[in-house]
Amino acid sequence: MPVVHSFDPPERFVPGTVGEPGSRTFFLQARAGAQLTSVSLEKQQVQILGERIAELLDELIASAEPRATVPAVTPVSMIDNEPLEQPIEEEFRAGTITLSWDADDERVVVEVFPVAEVEIEVPVEAAEQELIDLPIEEPEPEELLLVRMPAAMARAFAARAESVVSAGRAPCQLCGGPLDPEGHLCPRANGYRRSA
């Protein structure tokens, strides 16, 4: 039975970073009362989760579901630009993230599973015959972050995710790659170093 860090609903659920642009560590952080859970993840995971939440909310608005109250933009009262709460203690590193809509409770549901390391033993005779078609059973995760949040909080999460991702290093005007403080070797500048 996995340890489930459950927030239904959280008082706060935000993406954030620790560190300087170019060497930032990304986190999802949920809080309800004294319960605080931080999960590390990749920048791309933050970006995709934010985009998918925004798409889900937009689809709900377009579907004109009579019960759902989904804001088209982030309500001013939900804007959260505060830093991550301290102490930041990583519970686990995010692997698979699922997203769904619970129409009965009108909640966006985010489930974050840890990175799973699966070891596969291949029988010698199967390896010799190159007929490896073994079913892979994923182990049950040891931990899970489960967040069930109202649509307004989800819209605020999506806006903050976009802001957090774009707050990194400035892009090169020629190639679009990130500029380090000391510049970078731009492939479109014939190998000349471009400065920030």
Coordinates of N, CA and C in Angstrom, one line a residue, residues 11-107:
E11 N -4.7 24.0 0.4 CA -4.8 25.4 0.6 C -3.9 26.1 -0.4
R12 N -2.8 25.4 -0.9 CA -1.9 25.9 -1.9 C -1.3 24.8 -2.7
F13 N -1.3 24.9 -4.0 CA -0.6 24.0 -4.9 C 0.0 24.7 -6.0
V14 N 1.4 24.8 -6.0 CA 2.1 25.6 -6.9 C 3.4 24.9 -7.4
P15 N 3.8 25.3 -8.6 CA 5.1 24.9 -9.1 C 6.1 26.0 -8.7
G16 N 7.3 25.7 -8.5 CA 8.3 26.6 -8.2 C 9.7 26.1 -8.4
T17 N 10.7 27.0 -8.2 CA 12.1 26.5 -8.4 C 13.0 27.0 -7.3
V18 N 14.2 26.3 -7.2 CA 15.2 26.6 -6.3 C 16.5 26.7 -7.1
G19 N 17.3 27.8 -7.0 CA 18.5 27.9 -7.7 C 18.5 29.0 -8.8
E20 N 19.6 29.2 -9.4 CA 19.7 30.2 -10.4 C 19.3 29.7 -11.8
P21 N 18.9 30.6 -12.7 CA 18.6 30.1 -14.0 C 19.7 29.4 -14.7
G22 N 19.4 28.3 -15.3 CA 20.5 27.4 -15.8 C 20.8 26.3 -15.0
S23 N 20.5 26.4 -13.7 CA 20.8 25.3 -12.7 C 19.6 25.2 -11.7
R24 N 18.4 25.5 -12.2 CA 17.3 25.5 -11.3 C 16.8 24.0 -11.1
T25 N 16.2 23.8 -9.9 CA 15.5 22.5 -9.6 C 14.1 22.9 -9.5
F26 N 13.2 22.2 -10.2 CA 11.8 22.4 -10.2 C 11.1 21.6 -9.2
F27 N 10.0 22.1 -8.6 CA 9.3 21.4 -7.6 C 7.8 21.7 -7.8
L28 N 7.0 20.7 -7.4 CA 5.5 20.9 -7.1 C 5.4 20.9 -5.6
Q29 N 4.6 21.8 -5.1 CA 4.5 21.9 -3.6 C 3.0 22.1 -3.3
A30 N 2.5 21.2 -2.4 CA 1.2 21.3 -1.9 C 1.2 21.4 -0.4
R31 N 0.2 22.2 0.1 CA 0.1 22.5 1.5 C -1.4 22.5 1.9
A32 N -1.7 21.9 3.0 CA -3.0 22.0 3.7 C -2.7 21.9 5.2
G33 N -2.9 23.0 5.9 CA -2.6 23.1 7.3 C -1.1 22.9 7.5
A34 N -0.7 22.0 8.4 CA 0.7 21.7 8.7 C 1.3 20.7 7.7
Q35 N 0.5 20.1 6.9 CA 0.9 19.1 5.9 C 1.5 19.8 4.7
L36 N 2.8 19.6 4.4 CA 3.5 20.2 3.3 C 4.3 19.1 2.5
T37 N 4.0 19.0 1.3 CA 4.7 18.0 0.4 C 5.3 18.7 -0.8
S38 N 6.6 18.3 -1.0 CA 7.4 18.8 -2.2 C 7.9 17.7 -3.0
V39 N 7.6 17.8 -4.3 CA 8.0 16.7 -5.2 C 8.9 17.4 -6.3
S40 N 10.1 16.9 -6.6 CA 10.9 17.5 -7.6 C 10.5 16.9 -9.0
L41 N 10.7 17.6 -10.0 CA 10.4 17.2 -11.4 C 11.2 18.0 -12.4
E42 N 11.0 17.6 -13.7 CA 11.8 18.3 -14.8 C 11.0 19.5 -15.2
K43 N 11.7 20.5 -15.8 CA 11.1 21.7 -16.3 C 10.0 21.4 -17.3
Q44 N 10.3 20.4 -18.2 CA 9.3 20.0 -19.2 C 8.0 19.5 -18.6
Q45 N 8.2 18.8 -17.5 CA 7.0 18.3 -16.8 C 6.1 19.4 -16.3
V46 N 6.7 20.4 -15.7 CA 6.0 21.6 -15.2 C 5.3 22.3 -16.4
Q47 N 6.0 22.5 -17.5 CA 5.5 23.1 -18.7 C 4.3 22.3 -19.2
I48 N 4.4 21.0 -19.4 CA 3.4 20.2 -20.0 C 2.2 20.1 -19.0
L49 N 2.4 20.0 -17.7 CA 1.3 19.9 -16.8 C 0.5 21.2 -16.8
G50 N 1.2 22.4 -16.8 CA 0.5 23.6 -16.9 C -0.3 23.8 -18.1
E51 N 0.3 23.4 -19.3 CA -0.4 23.5 -20.6 C -1.6 22.6 -20.6
R52 N -1.5 21.4 -20.1 CA -2.6 20.4 -20.1 C -3.7 20.8 -19.2
I53 N -3.4 21.4 -18.1 CA -4.5 21.9 -17.2 C -5.2 23.0 -17.8
A54 N -4.5 24.0 -18.5 CA -5.2 25.1 -19.2 C -6.1 24.5 -20.3
E55 N -5.6 23.5 -21.0 CA -6.4 22.9 -22.1 C -7.6 22.3 -21.6
L56 N -7.5 21.5 -20.5 CA -8.6 20.8 -19.9 C -9.7 21.9 -19.4
L57 N -9.2 22.9 -18.8 CA -10.2 24.0 -18.4 C -10.9 24.6 -19.5
D58 N -10.1 24.9 -20.6 CA -10.7 25.5 -21.8 C -11.7 24.6 -22.5
E59 N -11.4 23.3 -22.5 CA -12.4 22.3 -23.0 C -13.6 22.2 -22.2
L60 N -13.5 22.4 -20.9 CA -14.7 22.4 -20.0 C -15.6 23.6 -20.3
I61 N -14.9 24.7 -20.5 CA -15.7 25.9 -20.8 C -16.4 25.8 -22.2
A62 N -15.7 25.2 -23.2 CA -16.3 25.0 -24.5 C -17.4 24.0 -24.5
S63 N -17.4 23.0 -23.6 CA -18.4 22.0 -23.5 C -19.7 22.5 -22.9
A64 N -19.6 23.6 -22.2 CA -20.8 24.2 -21.6 C -21.5 23.3 -20.6
E65 N -20.7 22.5 -19.9 CA -21.2 21.6 -18.9 C -21.9 22.5 -17.9
P66 N -23.2 22.3 -17.6 CA -24.0 23.2 -16.8 C -23.5 23.3 -15.3
R67 N -23.0 22.3 -14.8 CA -22.6 22.3 -13.4 C -21.2 23.0 -13.1
A68 N -20.4 22.9 -14.1 CA -19.0 23.4 -13.8 C -18.9 24.9 -13.9
T69 N -18.2 25.4 -12.9 CA -17.9 26.9 -12.9 C -16.4 27.0 -13.1
V70 N -16.0 27.2 -14.4 CA -14.6 27.3 -14.7 C -14.2 28.7 -15.2
P71 N -13.3 29.3 -14.5 CA -12.9 30.7 -14.9 C -12.1 30.6 -16.2
A72 N -12.3 31.6 -17.1 CA -11.5 31.7 -18.3 C -10.1 32.2 -18.1
V73 N -10.0 33.0 -17.1 CA -8.7 33.6 -16.7 C -8.5 33.4 -15.2
T74 N -7.2 33.6 -14.7 CA -6.9 33.4 -13.3 C -7.6 34.5 -12.5
P75 N -8.5 34.1 -11.5 CA -9.1 35.1 -10.6 C -8.0 35.8 -9.9
V76 N -8.1 37.1 -9.7 CA -7.1 37.9 -9.0 C -6.8 37.4 -7.6
S77 N -7.9 36.9 -6.9 CA -7.7 36.4 -5.6 C -6.9 35.2 -5.5
M78 N -6.7 34.5 -6.6 CA -6.0 33.2 -6.7 C -4.5 33.4 -7.1
I79 N -4.1 34.5 -7.6 CA -2.8 34.7 -8.0 C -1.8 34.5 -6.8
D80 N -0.8 33.7 -7.0 CA 0.2 33.3 -6.0 C 1.6 33.5 -6.6
N81 N 2.2 34.6 -6.2 CA 3.6 34.8 -6.6 C 4.6 34.6 -5.5
E82 N 4.2 34.0 -4.4 CA 5.1 33.8 -3.3 C 6.1 32.7 -3.6
P83 N 7.2 32.7 -2.9 CA 8.2 31.6 -3.1 C 7.7 30.3 -2.5
L84 N 8.4 29.2 -2.8 CA 8.0 27.9 -2.2 C 8.2 28.0 -0.7
E85 N 7.5 27.3 0.0 CA 7.5 27.3 1.5 C 8.7 26.5 2.0
Q86 N 9.3 26.9 3.0 CA 10.5 26.2 3.6 C 10.0 25.4 4.8
P87 N 10.6 24.3 5.1 CA 11.7 23.7 4.4 C 11.3 22.9 3.2
I88 N 12.1 22.9 2.1 CA 11.8 22.1 0.9 C 12.5 20.8 1.1
E89 N 11.7 19.8 1.4 CA 12.2 18.4 1.6 C 11.6 17.5 0.5
E90 N 12.4 17.1 -0.5 CA 11.9 16.3 -1.6 C 11.3 15.0 -1.1
E91 N 10.1 14.7 -1.3 CA 9.5 13.4 -1.0 C 9.9 12.3 -2.0
F92 N 9.9 12.7 -3.3 CA 10.3 11.8 -4.3 C 10.5 12.6 -5.6
R93 N 11.0 12.0 -6.6 CA 11.2 12.6 -8.0 C 10.0 12.1 -8.8
A94 N 9.3 13.1 -9.5 CA 8.1 12.7 -10.3 C 8.5 12.0 -11.5
G95 N 7.7 11.0 -11.8 CA 7.8 10.2 -13.0 C 6.5 10.5 -13.8
T96 N 5.6 9.6 -13.7 CA 4.3 9.7 -14.4 C 3.4 10.7 -13.7
I97 N 2.7 11.6 -14.5 CA 1.7 12.5 -13.9 C 0.4 12.3 -14.7
T98 N -0.7 12.1 -13.9 CA -2.0 12.0 -14.6 C -2.8 13.2 -14.3
L99 N -3.7 13.5 -15.2 CA -4.6 14.6 -15.0 C -6.0 14.2 -15.4
S100 N -7.0 14.6 -14.6 CA -8.4 14.3 -15.0 C -9.3 15.3 -14.3
W101 N -10.6 15.2 -14.7 CA -11.7 16.1 -14.2 C -12.7 15.2 -13.5
D102 N -13.0 15.5 -12.3 CA -14.0 14.8 -11.5 C -15.3 15.7 -11.6
A103 N -16.2 15.3 -12.5 CA -17.4 16.1 -12.7 C -18.3 16.2 -11.5
D104 N -18.3 15.1 -10.7 CA -19.2 15.0 -9.5 C -18.8 16.1 -8.5
D105 N -17.5 16.2 -8.2 CA -17.0 17.2 -7.2 C -16.5 18.5 -7.8
E106 N -16.5 18.5 -9.2 CA -16.0 19.7 -9.9 C -14.6 20.0 -9.4
R107 N -13.7 19.0 -9.6 CA -12.3 19.1 -9.2 C -11.4 18.7 -10.3

